[in-house]
Amino acid sequence: MGDILHNSSSDAPNDGKVLAIDPYALVQAILGQKIEKPLSTGSGGIQSGYDELLDLRLETGLSLGGGNLKPDHPPKDVRVGAVNPYALVEAIMGRKIDKHSINSAKILSNVLQTDYDELFDMKHGSVLFAGLKLNEKERKAEKLSEKDIKILHERDLVTPDLSEVQRLQDLEKIGLKDLEKTRVKMARTQNGKLLLVLHAPLGKTLSNHEVTMSVNELVSPFRMQHGHWAPPNSSWHDMYDYFFQRVNRNVMNDLTMYQITEQQRTTHKFDDPTQGCSSNSWLIAALFSVFWSDPSAINRATRVYQTKDEKKHLSIKLHDKGGDNNARTETVEVNYEIPINNSNNEPMYCRSSDGVNIWPSLYEKAFAKWITGGSSEHPDITQTHCGDPIKAMAQINGKDPHYYMTEHHSFNDMLGLVRSNCVNFKTINPMAAWTYATGDMYRGSNIVANHAYSILGYTMLGDKQYIVLRNPWGVTEPVGLTSNPGLLQRVEPALWHPAAMLDDGGLFAIEAKAFKVCFACIGVAK
């Protein structure tokens, strides 16, 4: 990083010096990220965009004074959380999957034993909501008790032999009773033949209350194996050991050389917090929201140590905001050990999008250590199972949480609220939102039920205005799998200039009307 202050050119008078601020060095100091200087601004420079800005009038009923919108009372028993299916599958299989490929949907479906379109809504009892149950009346999640969780064994997952099925009546022999009452999921004809997909309970599969031992130990807060905690097929390692530094360098080289079709993708340049195989989307979304709005609020000094033998620790201050997932205000110290997958040397839980920086992992670890009240350097990460992303932002930055339930406000109020907390289209106060626990719109991995998202700002396209969000899973669903009205799956810097300051995985924009339909609550910590 260059010097922020430097002497001006020869235009300075002889009797004194004129100090000028290098804007690029200043922005780099504020963001903690390196930015590229343009070779020349020319006629298409920074100022050229002003003539193209439209004086857009928002639709009738907009509350332009979003900052004056009165917050709602904090909701009770917020149980927001959804397991990152990509990270869970990688943890189970011990190998990485290509998240950009449309084939990833089939891999998720096969490994998690659930149709892809049924993974993301609580009404289907998906394993992504292990340890939670649906309150259909209030469209919210509630916590299951330990006695509600059943551990599946190999014999439970055995499917019946279908080789002898020749007629519909043969289905009764393999356990399908009341065929005439069986629900049909899909029916179509092909070449004069009728193809049916039935909801037939012919075997056990992974669900929110029935899981294998490995899945339980990875994502559920209920321990079936007592003693020292470590996730299955993993070990606690200091991520700055030489071996793991070397592994991470190789990972970075692979990422920058990764190509999709004919276009080279170098999308992993930043240290954005990304959710691992836990269900703590509420915490990771909150962490990224604080980091995005004010990087100085986050302690990222994980490389500051004097000697090779010095004990490395990161100090993180967390703030008492009452309720569950909480403790008294204190500064938590954690060492650099995090759970690493024994098969692929990848972090099991929260990691940075660049695969190198470990401060996101240490913040997750510190939070788990804080709320459990223990002194162990190997806290149980699964105890961050579900929670409140708005309160979590306040626990991280020490400010006050403000809640706005979407059912109490117009979509224009929501847009006005976001705009009032932004400067130049980017949030300056951390904002987050969570979705309802069920709804017909939750069919893919972009908009997921009972899931938390970071709100990053807003943008405009034509006469439409969009709220910009980030999925903490760090994955944008491959185009063609599902569609949502009012959703922009790709947000490029040409549309929203702050997109140049983060990795594009999980980044999308949604119209305010669609936001109100999909999201239950929006909040800010300030």
Short mmCIF file of C-alpha atoms in Angstrom, two decimals:
data_model
loop_
_atom_site.label_atom_id
_atom_site.label_comp_id
_atom_site.label_asym_id
_atom_site.label_seq_id
_atom_site.Cartn_x
_atom_site.Cartn_y
_atom_site.Cartn_z
CA MET A 1 0.00 0.00 0.00
CA GLY A 2 1.36 3.41 -0.92
CA ASP A 3 1.59 6.48 1.30
CA ILE A 4 -1.78 8.09 1.88
CA LEU A 5 -0.26 11.60 2.10
CA HIS A 6 2.13 12.91 -0.50
CA ASN A 7 3.37 16.27 -1.73
CA SER A 8 1.45 17.79 -4.56
CA SER A 9 3.14 18.52 -7.89
CA SER A 10 5.07 21.61 -8.83
CA ASP A 11 1.84 23.60 -8.71
CA ALA A 12 2.53 24.14 -5.00
CA PRO A 13 3.53 27.68 -4.04
CA ASN A 14 7.13 28.33 -3.00
CA ASP A 15 6.23 29.41 0.53
CA GLY A 16 4.70 26.11 1.61
CA LYS A 17 3.77 22.56 0.81
CA VAL A 18 0.41 21.30 -0.34
CA LEU A 19 -0.51 17.85 0.85
CA ALA A 20 -2.78 15.72 -1.30
CA ILE A 21 -4.42 12.45 -0.38
CA ASP A 22 -3.87 9.46 -2.61
CA PRO A 23 -7.49 8.25 -3.00
CA TYR A 24 -6.46 4.69 -3.91
CA ALA A 25 -4.23 4.30 -0.85
CA LEU A 26 -6.96 5.77 1.35
CA VAL A 27 -9.62 3.37 0.02
CA GLN A 28 -7.23 0.44 0.46
CA ALA A 29 -6.60 1.48 4.07
CA ILE A 30 -10.34 1.71 4.77
CA LEU A 31 -11.27 -1.56 3.07
CA GLY A 32 -8.17 -3.53 3.99
CA GLN A 33 -8.13 -4.75 0.39
CA LYS A 34 -5.92 -3.94 -2.59
CA ILE A 35 -7.64 -2.21 -5.50
CA GLU A 36 -6.40 -1.75 -9.03
CA LYS A 37 -5.68 1.70 -10.40
CA PRO A 38 -7.11 2.37 -13.86
CA LEU A 39 -4.53 3.07 -16.51
CA SER A 40 -6.35 6.21 -17.62
CA THR A 41 -9.72 7.74 -16.93
CA GLY A 42 -9.96 9.41 -20.34
CA SER A 43 -13.34 10.44 -21.67
CA GLY A 44 -15.02 7.43 -20.10
CA GLY A 45 -13.67 8.17 -16.64
CA ILE A 46 -15.19 8.37 -13.21
CA GLN A 47 -17.32 11.42 -13.90
CA SER A 48 -18.85 10.12 -17.13
CA GLY A 49 -21.53 8.10 -15.41
CA TYR A 50 -23.31 11.08 -13.89
CA ASP A 51 -25.03 12.12 -17.09
CA GLU A 52 -26.64 8.68 -17.32
CA LEU A 53 -28.18 8.68 -13.85
CA LEU A 54 -31.93 8.89 -14.00
CA ASP A 55 -34.02 10.92 -11.60
CA LEU A 56 -36.05 7.85 -10.74
CA ARG A 57 -39.31 8.36 -8.89
CA LEU A 58 -40.20 5.46 -6.68
CA GLU A 59 -43.69 4.07 -6.84
CA THR A 60 -46.51 5.73 -4.94
CA GLY A 61 -46.36 5.07 -1.24
CA LEU A 62 -42.60 5.05 -0.86
CA SER A 63 -41.32 6.25 2.46
CA LEU A 64 -38.18 8.09 1.35
CA GLY A 65 -37.43 8.72 5.01
CA GLY A 66 -36.47 5.10 5.60
CA GLY A 67 -34.34 6.23 8.51
CA ASN A 68 -37.50 7.42 10.28
CA LEU A 69 -39.25 4.07 9.96
CA LYS A 70 -40.21 2.90 13.44
CA PRO A 71 -38.66 -0.47 14.36
CA ASP A 72 -40.85 -3.36 15.47
CA HIS A 73 -40.50 -5.12 18.80
CA PRO A 74 -37.75 -7.77 18.69
CA PRO A 75 -39.28 -11.15 17.78
CA LYS A 76 -39.04 -13.99 20.27
CA ASP A 77 -37.42 -17.39 19.80
CA VAL A 78 -35.75 -16.67 16.46
CA ARG A 79 -34.44 -20.02 15.15
CA VAL A 80 -32.99 -19.06 11.78
CA GLY A 81 -30.49 -21.45 10.24
CA ALA A 82 -29.97 -23.68 7.21
CA VAL A 83 -27.06 -26.05 6.57
CA ASN A 84 -24.84 -25.20 3.60
CA PRO A 85 -25.53 -28.27 1.39
CA TYR A 86 -22.39 -27.79 -0.71
CA ALA A 87 -20.14 -27.75 2.36
CA LEU A 88 -22.04 -30.65 3.95
CA VAL A 89 -21.69 -32.84 0.86
CA GLU A 90 -17.98 -32.01 0.62
CA ALA A 91 -17.53 -32.89 4.30
CA ILE A 92 -19.35 -36.21 3.85
CA MET A 93 -17.55 -37.17 0.62
CA GLY A 94 -14.15 -35.75 1.52
CA ARG A 95 -13.75 -34.09 -1.88
CA LYS A 96 -14.69 -30.83 -3.54
CA ILE A 97 -17.57 -30.47 -5.98
CA ASP A 98 -17.87 -28.01 -8.87
CA LYS A 99 -20.46 -25.58 -7.53
CA HIS A 100 -20.67 -23.79 -10.90
CA SER A 101 -21.85 -26.91 -12.69
CA ILE A 102 -25.52 -27.72 -13.14
CA ASN A 103 -24.57 -31.29 -12.24
CA SER A 104 -23.97 -30.15 -8.64
CA ALA A 105 -27.75 -30.28 -8.09
CA LYS A 106 -27.79 -34.01 -8.83
CA ILE A 107 -24.84 -34.59 -6.50
CA LEU A 108 -26.56 -32.73 -3.66
CA SER A 109 -29.78 -34.64 -4.26
CA ASN A 110 -28.08 -38.05 -4.30
CA VAL A 111 -25.84 -37.56 -1.28
CA LEU A 112 -28.50 -35.85 0.85
CA GLN A 113 -31.20 -38.32 -0.30
CA THR A 114 -33.72 -35.61 -1.17
CA ASP A 115 -35.01 -34.22 -4.46
CA TYR A 116 -33.20 -30.98 -5.22
CA ASP A 117 -36.39 -28.90 -5.30
CA GLU A 118 -37.36 -30.24 -1.84
CA LEU A 119 -34.06 -29.46 -0.09
CA PHE A 120 -34.71 -25.78 0.57
CA ASP A 121 -38.18 -25.62 2.18
CA MET A 122 -38.86 -26.79 5.73
CA LYS A 123 -42.21 -28.30 4.77
CA HIS A 124 -40.36 -31.20 3.12
CA GLY A 125 -38.43 -32.10 6.28
CA SER A 126 -35.06 -31.58 4.59
CA VAL A 127 -31.81 -32.51 6.35
CA LEU A 128 -30.67 -28.90 5.82
CA PHE A 129 -32.91 -28.11 8.79
CA ALA A 130 -31.73 -30.95 11.03
CA GLY A 131 -32.70 -30.24 14.63
CA LEU A 132 -35.56 -27.89 13.64
CA LYS A 133 -39.25 -28.37 12.98
CA LEU A 134 -41.77 -26.25 11.08
CA ASN A 135 -44.47 -24.21 12.76
CA GLU A 136 -46.78 -24.08 9.72
CA LYS A 137 -49.22 -21.58 11.22
CA GLU A 138 -46.57 -18.93 11.93
CA ARG A 139 -44.22 -19.97 9.07
CA LYS A 140 -41.27 -20.09 11.45
CA ALA A 141 -38.85 -22.68 12.76
CA GLU A 142 -38.86 -24.21 16.22
CA LYS A 143 -36.15 -26.26 17.88
CA LEU A 144 -36.47 -30.03 18.22
CA SER A 145 -35.47 -31.69 21.46
CA GLU A 146 -32.73 -34.30 21.66
CA LYS A 147 -35.28 -37.08 22.10
CA ASP A 148 -36.86 -36.10 18.76
CA ILE A 149 -33.66 -36.94 16.87
CA LYS A 150 -33.28 -40.50 15.59
CA ILE A 151 -29.94 -41.90 14.45
CA LEU A 152 -30.23 -43.93 11.23
CA HIS A 153 -28.12 -47.04 10.77
CA GLU A 154 -27.19 -48.81 7.53
CA ARG A 155 -30.07 -51.24 7.85
CA ASP A 156 -32.51 -48.33 8.02
CA LEU A 157 -31.33 -47.01 4.63
CA VAL A 158 -31.73 -50.28 2.72
CA THR A 159 -34.27 -49.94 -0.11
CA PRO A 160 -36.61 -52.77 -1.22
CA ASP A 161 -35.88 -54.97 -4.25
CA LEU A 162 -37.92 -53.60 -7.15
CA SER A 163 -36.80 -56.15 -9.72
CA GLU A 164 -39.97 -58.23 -9.28
CA VAL A 165 -42.39 -55.35 -9.77
CA GLN A 166 -44.32 -56.02 -13.00
CA ARG A 167 -47.76 -54.59 -12.16
CA LEU A 168 -49.05 -51.88 -9.84
CA GLN A 169 -50.45 -54.50 -7.48
CA ASP A 170 -46.89 -55.81 -6.99
CA LEU A 171 -46.04 -52.59 -5.16
CA GLU A 172 -48.06 -53.81 -2.18
CA LYS A 173 -45.66 -56.75 -1.81
CA ILE A 174 -42.74 -54.37 -1.21
CA GLY A 175 -44.60 -52.31 1.38
CA LEU A 176 -46.57 -49.68 -0.54
CA LYS A 177 -50.05 -49.83 0.92
CA ASP A 178 -53.12 -47.80 -0.09
CA LEU A 179 -51.81 -47.18 -3.59
CA GLU A 180 -54.95 -45.26 -4.54
CA LYS A 181 -54.20 -42.71 -1.77
CA THR A 182 -50.50 -42.29 -2.65
CA ARG A 183 -49.65 -38.74 -3.65
CA VAL A 184 -48.27 -38.15 -7.16
CA LYS A 185 -45.36 -35.71 -7.42
CA MET A 186 -45.03 -35.80 -11.20
CA ALA A 187 -46.92 -37.39 -14.09
CA ARG A 188 -46.09 -37.17 -17.79
CA THR A 189 -46.32 -39.21 -20.94
CA GLN A 190 -43.42 -40.17 -23.16
CA ASN A 191 -43.75 -42.21 -26.36
CA GLY A 192 -47.14 -43.48 -25.31
CA LYS A 193 -46.00 -44.47 -21.83
CA LEU A 194 -47.07 -42.92 -18.52
CA LEU A 195 -44.21 -41.92 -16.21
CA LEU A 196 -45.11 -41.38 -12.57
CA VAL A 197 -43.15 -40.19 -9.58
CA LEU A 198 -44.87 -41.16 -6.35
CA HIS A 199 -44.37 -40.07 -2.77
CA ALA A 200 -43.91 -43.63 -1.57
CA PRO A 201 -42.50 -44.27 1.93
CA LEU A 202 -40.49 -47.35 0.95
CA GLY A 203 -37.36 -46.62 2.98
CA LYS A 204 -35.75 -44.20 5.38
CA THR A 205 -33.90 -41.14 4.12
CA LEU A 206 -32.07 -38.26 5.76
CA SER A 207 -34.45 -35.67 7.19
CA ASN A 208 -34.69 -32.92 9.79
CA HIS A 209 -35.24 -35.48 12.58
CA GLU A 210 -33.65 -38.67 11.17
CA VAL A 211 -29.93 -38.47 10.44
CA THR A 212 -26.89 -40.71 10.30
CA MET A 213 -24.36 -40.49 13.12
CA SER A 214 -21.88 -38.58 10.95
CA VAL A 215 -24.45 -36.00 9.87
CA ASN A 216 -25.63 -35.61 13.46
CA GLU A 217 -22.09 -34.91 14.67
CA LEU A 218 -21.47 -32.48 11.80
CA VAL A 219 -24.58 -30.29 12.06
CA SER A 220 -26.80 -31.15 15.04
CA PRO A 221 -26.28 -29.53 18.46
CA PHE A 222 -27.09 -32.85 20.15
CA ARG A 223 -24.02 -34.95 21.02
CA MET A 224 -24.42 -38.70 20.81
CA GLN A 225 -20.69 -39.16 21.38
CA HIS A 226 -19.43 -37.49 24.55
CA GLY A 227 -15.98 -36.27 25.46
CA HIS A 228 -13.57 -34.22 23.31
CA TRP A 229 -15.48 -32.83 20.32
CA ALA A 230 -14.19 -33.09 16.78
CA PRO A 231 -16.33 -33.48 13.66
CA PRO A 232 -16.21 -36.85 11.85
CA ASN A 233 -13.17 -37.35 9.59
CA SER A 234 -11.48 -34.20 10.87
CA SER A 235 -8.70 -32.98 13.15
CA TRP A 236 -7.91 -29.69 14.84
CA HIS A 237 -4.93 -28.02 13.16
CA ASP A 238 -3.14 -24.69 13.35
CA MET A 239 -3.89 -23.22 9.95
CA TYR A 240 -0.58 -21.38 9.88
CA ASP A 241 1.52 -24.49 10.16
CA TYR A 242 3.85 -24.71 7.21
CA PHE A 243 2.07 -27.70 5.72
CA PHE A 244 -1.30 -25.98 5.65
CA GLN A 245 0.18 -22.75 4.31
CA ARG A 246 1.52 -24.80 1.44
CA VAL A 247 -1.85 -26.46 0.88
CA ASN A 248 -3.58 -23.09 0.85
CA ARG A 249 -1.14 -21.71 -1.71
CA ASN A 250 -1.95 -24.64 -3.96
CA VAL A 251 -5.66 -24.01 -3.47
CA MET A 252 -5.24 -20.36 -4.45
CA ASN A 253 -3.33 -21.33 -7.59
CA ASP A 254 -6.09 -23.75 -8.54
CA LEU A 255 -8.75 -21.09 -8.02
CA THR A 256 -7.07 -18.45 -10.16
CA MET A 257 -6.48 -20.96 -12.95
CA TYR A 258 -9.99 -22.37 -12.80
CA GLN A 259 -11.89 -22.00 -16.07
CA ILE A 260 -15.53 -22.46 -16.96
CA THR A 261 -16.40 -22.82 -20.64
CA GLU A 262 -14.16 -20.42 -22.57
CA GLN A 263 -14.06 -17.69 -19.93
CA GLN A 264 -11.42 -17.59 -17.20
CA ARG A 265 -12.85 -16.99 -13.75
CA THR A 266 -10.78 -15.39 -10.99
CA THR A 267 -13.63 -14.89 -8.57
CA HIS A 268 -11.92 -15.79 -5.30
CA LYS A 269 -9.79 -12.73 -4.55
CA PHE A 270 -11.22 -11.59 -1.22
CA ASP A 271 -11.49 -12.95 2.31
CA ASP A 272 -15.29 -12.95 2.51
CA PRO A 273 -16.69 -15.13 5.35
CA THR A 274 -18.35 -18.23 3.89
CA GLN A 275 -20.50 -20.70 5.80
CA GLY A 276 -19.25 -24.23 6.33
CA CYS A 277 -21.25 -27.39 6.98
CA SER A 278 -23.00 -26.01 10.07
CA SER A 279 -26.51 -24.52 10.00
CA ASN A 280 -25.32 -21.19 11.46
CA SER A 281 -26.18 -19.03 8.45
CA TRP A 282 -27.50 -16.45 10.94
CA LEU A 283 -24.00 -15.95 12.40
CA ILE A 284 -22.02 -15.96 9.15
CA ALA A 285 -24.44 -13.56 7.45
CA ALA A 286 -24.16 -11.23 10.47
CA LEU A 287 -20.36 -11.45 10.43
CA PHE A 288 -20.15 -10.57 6.75
CA SER A 289 -22.65 -7.70 7.14
CA VAL A 290 -20.51 -6.07 9.83
CA PHE A 291 -17.32 -6.67 7.84
CA TRP A 292 -18.88 -5.27 4.65
CA SER A 293 -20.24 -2.06 6.18
CA ASP A 294 -17.22 -1.32 8.40
CA PRO A 295 -14.09 -3.47 7.98
CA SER A 296 -12.41 -1.67 10.88
CA ALA A 297 -14.94 -3.28 13.27
CA ILE A 298 -13.38 -6.69 12.59
CA ASN A 299 -10.03 -7.84 13.98
CA ARG A 300 -8.28 -9.53 11.06
CA ALA A 301 -4.76 -9.37 12.50
CA THR A 302 -4.14 -13.11 12.21
CA ARG A 303 -0.68 -12.68 10.72
CA VAL A 304 0.79 -10.50 13.46
CA TYR A 305 3.21 -12.60 15.52
CA GLN A 306 6.89 -12.19 16.28
CA THR A 307 8.59 -15.57 16.21
CA LYS A 308 7.91 -19.04 14.90
CA ASP A 309 7.54 -20.43 18.42
CA GLU A 310 5.26 -17.68 19.70
CA LYS A 311 1.78 -18.81 20.73
CA LYS A 312 -0.62 -17.28 18.24
CA HIS A 313 -3.98 -15.92 19.45
CA LEU A 314 -6.67 -13.61 18.10
CA SER A 315 -8.61 -11.39 20.51
CA ILE A 316 -12.26 -10.77 19.63
CA LYS A 317 -14.65 -8.61 21.65
CA LEU A 318 -18.27 -9.79 21.78
CA HIS A 319 -21.15 -7.89 23.36
CA ASP A 320 -23.99 -8.92 25.66
CA LYS A 321 -27.39 -8.37 23.99
CA GLY A 322 -29.53 -10.70 26.11
CA GLY A 323 -31.48 -13.83 25.25
CA ASP A 324 -30.01 -17.09 23.99
CA ASN A 325 -26.75 -17.50 22.05
CA ASN A 326 -25.37 -14.85 24.37
CA ALA A 327 -23.01 -14.20 27.30
CA ARG A 328 -21.60 -11.22 29.19
CA THR A 329 -19.53 -8.70 27.25
CA GLU A 330 -15.94 -9.83 27.11
CA THR A 331 -12.90 -10.19 24.88
CA VAL A 332 -12.49 -13.81 23.82
CA GLU A 333 -9.06 -15.15 22.93
CA VAL A 334 -8.72 -18.10 20.56
CA ASN A 335 -5.71 -19.86 19.10
CA TYR A 336 -5.39 -20.66 15.40
CA GLU A 337 -6.59 -24.25 15.54
CA ILE A 338 -9.71 -25.06 13.52
CA PRO A 339 -11.32 -28.36 12.39
CA ILE A 340 -9.79 -29.53 9.10
CA ASN A 341 -11.17 -32.28 6.87
CA ASN A 342 -8.73 -35.19 6.94
CA SER A 343 -9.47 -36.09 3.32
CA ASN A 344 -9.06 -32.77 1.50
CA ASN A 345 -7.40 -30.46 4.08
CA GLU A 346 -10.28 -27.98 3.83
CA PRO A 347 -11.89 -26.20 6.81
CA MET A 348 -15.04 -28.00 7.95
CA TYR A 349 -16.85 -24.88 9.07
CA CYS A 350 -16.66 -21.15 8.35
CA ARG A 351 -13.84 -20.22 6.00
CA SER A 352 -12.80 -17.27 3.83
CA SER A 353 -13.80 -17.28 0.19
CA ASP A 354 -10.14 -17.05 -0.89
CA GLY A 355 -9.28 -20.23 1.03
CA VAL A 356 -6.30 -18.59 2.75
CA ASN A 357 -7.33 -16.12 5.46
CA ILE A 358 -8.53 -17.71 8.71
CA TRP A 359 -10.09 -14.82 10.61
CA PRO A 360 -13.66 -15.89 9.61
CA SER A 361 -12.97 -19.34 11.08
CA LEU A 362 -11.62 -17.78 14.27
CA TYR A 363 -14.65 -15.48 14.69
CA GLU A 364 -16.97 -18.49 14.43
CA LYS A 365 -14.80 -20.38 16.91
CA ALA A 366 -14.69 -17.41 19.32
CA PHE A 367 -18.48 -17.05 19.17
CA ALA A 368 -18.97 -20.75 19.94
CA LYS A 369 -16.49 -20.50 22.82
CA TRP A 370 -18.27 -17.38 24.11
CA ILE A 371 -21.85 -18.71 24.12
CA THR A 372 -20.89 -22.09 25.59
CA GLY A 373 -18.89 -20.46 28.38
CA GLY A 374 -16.03 -22.92 28.13
CA SER A 375 -12.29 -22.44 28.09
CA SER A 376 -11.47 -25.18 25.59
CA GLU A 377 -9.68 -24.22 22.40
CA HIS A 378 -11.82 -26.86 20.68
CA PRO A 379 -15.37 -25.55 21.27
CA ASP A 380 -18.36 -27.34 19.76
CA ILE A 381 -19.13 -25.27 16.63
CA THR A 382 -22.52 -26.99 16.25
CA GLN A 383 -23.78 -25.10 19.33
CA THR A 384 -24.18 -22.10 16.97
CA HIS A 385 -26.91 -24.21 15.35
CA CYS A 386 -29.66 -21.57 14.89
CA GLY A 387 -30.24 -18.00 16.01
CA ASP A 388 -30.94 -14.35 15.30
CA PRO A 389 -28.79 -12.62 12.63
CA ILE A 390 -29.89 -9.10 13.60
CA LYS A 391 -28.88 -9.56 17.24
CA ALA A 392 -25.66 -11.27 16.13
CA MET A 393 -24.60 -8.16 14.20
CA ALA A 394 -25.05 -6.13 17.39
CA GLN A 395 -23.14 -8.72 19.41
CA ILE A 396 -20.22 -8.30 16.99
CA ASN A 397 -20.17 -4.49 16.60
CA GLY A 398 -21.63 -3.48 19.99
CA LYS A 399 -24.46 -1.39 18.50
CA ASP A 400 -28.23 -1.75 18.95
CA PRO A 401 -30.33 -4.19 16.87
CA HIS A 402 -33.42 -2.82 15.06
CA TYR A 403 -36.04 -5.17 13.57
CA TYR A 404 -38.58 -4.54 10.80
CA MET A 405 -41.05 -7.37 10.14
CA THR A 406 -41.94 -7.22 6.45
CA GLU A 407 -45.62 -8.03 7.06
CA HIS A 408 -45.93 -4.72 8.95
CA HIS A 409 -44.39 -2.54 6.25
CA SER A 410 -44.77 -1.90 2.52
CA PHE A 411 -42.13 -3.04 0.06
CA ASN A 412 -41.32 0.60 -0.57
CA ASP A 413 -40.67 1.04 3.16
CA MET A 414 -38.19 -1.84 2.94
CA LEU A 415 -36.41 -0.22 0.01
CA GLY A 416 -36.40 3.15 1.76
CA LEU A 417 -34.91 1.55 4.86
CA VAL A 418 -32.06 0.03 2.88
CA ARG A 419 -31.39 3.27 1.02
CA SER A 420 -31.30 5.27 4.25
CA ASN A 421 -28.48 3.03 5.51
CA CYS A 422 -26.43 3.32 2.32
CA VAL A 423 -23.97 5.75 0.82
CA ASN A 424 -23.28 5.41 -2.91
CA PHE A 425 -25.42 2.25 -3.13
CA LYS A 426 -23.43 0.41 -0.38
CA THR A 427 -24.51 -0.13 3.24
CA ILE A 428 -22.67 1.89 5.88
CA ASN A 429 -24.58 0.22 8.74
CA PRO A 430 -24.67 -3.60 8.85
CA MET A 431 -27.96 -5.02 7.61
CA ALA A 432 -29.29 -8.56 7.36
CA ALA A 433 -32.57 -10.34 6.65
CA TRP A 434 -34.09 -13.79 7.02
CA THR A 435 -36.70 -15.70 5.06
CA TYR A 436 -39.92 -17.43 6.08
CA ALA A 437 -39.62 -21.10 7.04
CA THR A 438 -41.84 -22.26 4.17
CA GLY A 439 -43.28 -21.03 0.90
CA ASP A 440 -43.65 -22.04 -2.75
CA MET A 441 -40.75 -19.76 -3.74
CA TYR A 442 -38.11 -21.82 -1.90
CA ARG A 443 -37.14 -24.33 -4.60
CA GLY A 444 -33.44 -23.63 -5.16
CA SER A 445 -30.25 -22.57 -3.43
CA ASN A 446 -30.56 -18.82 -4.12
CA ILE A 447 -33.67 -18.13 -2.04
CA VAL A 448 -33.80 -20.66 0.82
CA ALA A 449 -36.37 -20.98 3.60
CA ASN A 450 -35.41 -20.11 7.20
CA HIS A 451 -32.10 -18.73 5.97
CA ALA A 452 -30.17 -15.53 6.76
CA TYR A 453 -28.68 -13.17 4.20
CA SER A 454 -26.42 -10.12 4.31
CA ILE A 455 -27.88 -6.96 2.79
CA LEU A 456 -25.13 -5.12 0.93
CA GLY A 457 -26.93 -2.19 -0.69
CA TYR A 458 -29.27 -1.41 -3.55
CA THR A 459 -29.07 -0.83 -7.29
CA MET A 460 -31.17 0.25 -10.25
CA LEU A 461 -31.82 -1.32 -13.63
CA GLY A 462 -34.05 0.70 -15.93
CA ASP A 463 -37.01 1.85 -13.88
CA LYS A 464 -36.66 -1.00 -11.36
CA GLN A 465 -34.83 -0.89 -8.04
CA TYR A 466 -33.27 -3.88 -6.38
CA ILE A 467 -31.98 -4.82 -2.95
CA VAL A 468 -28.54 -6.44 -3.19
CA LEU A 469 -27.94 -9.48 -0.95
CA ARG A 470 -25.35 -12.16 -0.33
CA ASN A 471 -26.02 -15.78 0.54
CA PRO A 472 -23.49 -16.84 3.24
CA TRP A 473 -23.10 -20.17 1.44
CA GLY A 474 -20.95 -18.25 -1.07
CA VAL A 475 -22.60 -20.02 -4.00
CA THR A 476 -24.82 -18.67 -6.75
CA GLU A 477 -27.05 -21.39 -8.16
CA PRO A 478 -26.11 -22.41 -11.72
CA VAL A 479 -28.38 -20.74 -14.26
CA GLY A 480 -31.22 -22.93 -15.49
CA LEU A 481 -31.97 -24.92 -12.32
CA THR A 482 -34.70 -22.71 -10.85
CA SER A 483 -36.11 -19.23 -11.32
CA ASN A 484 -37.59 -16.64 -8.98
CA PRO A 485 -39.64 -13.62 -10.09
CA GLY A 486 -37.78 -10.34 -9.64
CA LEU A 487 -34.39 -12.01 -9.06
CA LEU A 488 -31.11 -10.99 -10.73
CA GLN A 489 -28.74 -13.96 -10.35
CA ARG A 490 -25.69 -12.09 -11.61
CA VAL A 491 -24.66 -8.72 -10.20
CA GLU A 492 -21.68 -7.31 -12.09
CA PRO A 493 -19.72 -4.13 -11.25
CA ALA A 494 -21.23 -2.47 -14.34
CA LEU A 495 -24.64 -2.74 -12.64
CA TRP A 496 -23.54 -2.21 -9.04
CA HIS A 497 -20.02 -0.86 -8.64
CA PRO A 498 -19.38 -2.26 -5.10
CA ALA A 499 -19.52 -5.74 -6.67
CA ALA A 500 -15.86 -5.19 -7.57
CA MET A 501 -15.02 -5.33 -3.84
CA LEU A 502 -16.20 -8.87 -3.05
CA ASP A 503 -16.27 -12.32 -4.56
CA ASP A 504 -19.36 -12.95 -6.65
CA GLY A 505 -20.35 -16.29 -5.10
CA GLY A 506 -23.79 -15.95 -3.49
CA LEU A 507 -24.27 -12.37 -4.70
CA PHE A 508 -27.67 -11.49 -6.18
CA ALA A 509 -30.28 -8.73 -6.30
CA ILE A 510 -34.04 -8.88 -5.82
CA GLU A 511 -36.84 -6.42 -6.51
CA ALA A 512 -38.38 -4.87 -3.41
CA LYS A 513 -41.80 -6.45 -4.14
CA ALA A 514 -40.28 -9.92 -4.36
CA PHE A 515 -38.18 -9.23 -1.27
CA LYS A 516 -41.31 -8.62 0.81
CA VAL A 517 -42.81 -11.92 -0.40
CA CYS A 518 -39.70 -14.01 0.37
CA PHE A 519 -38.32 -12.38 3.51
CA ALA A 520 -39.87 -12.29 6.97
CA CYS A 521 -37.62 -9.73 8.64
CA ILE A 522 -34.99 -7.13 7.82
CA GLY A 523 -32.80 -5.46 10.40
CA VAL A 524 -29.89 -3.15 11.08
CA ALA A 525 -27.37 -2.79 13.94
CA LYS A 526 -26.52 0.84 14.59
#
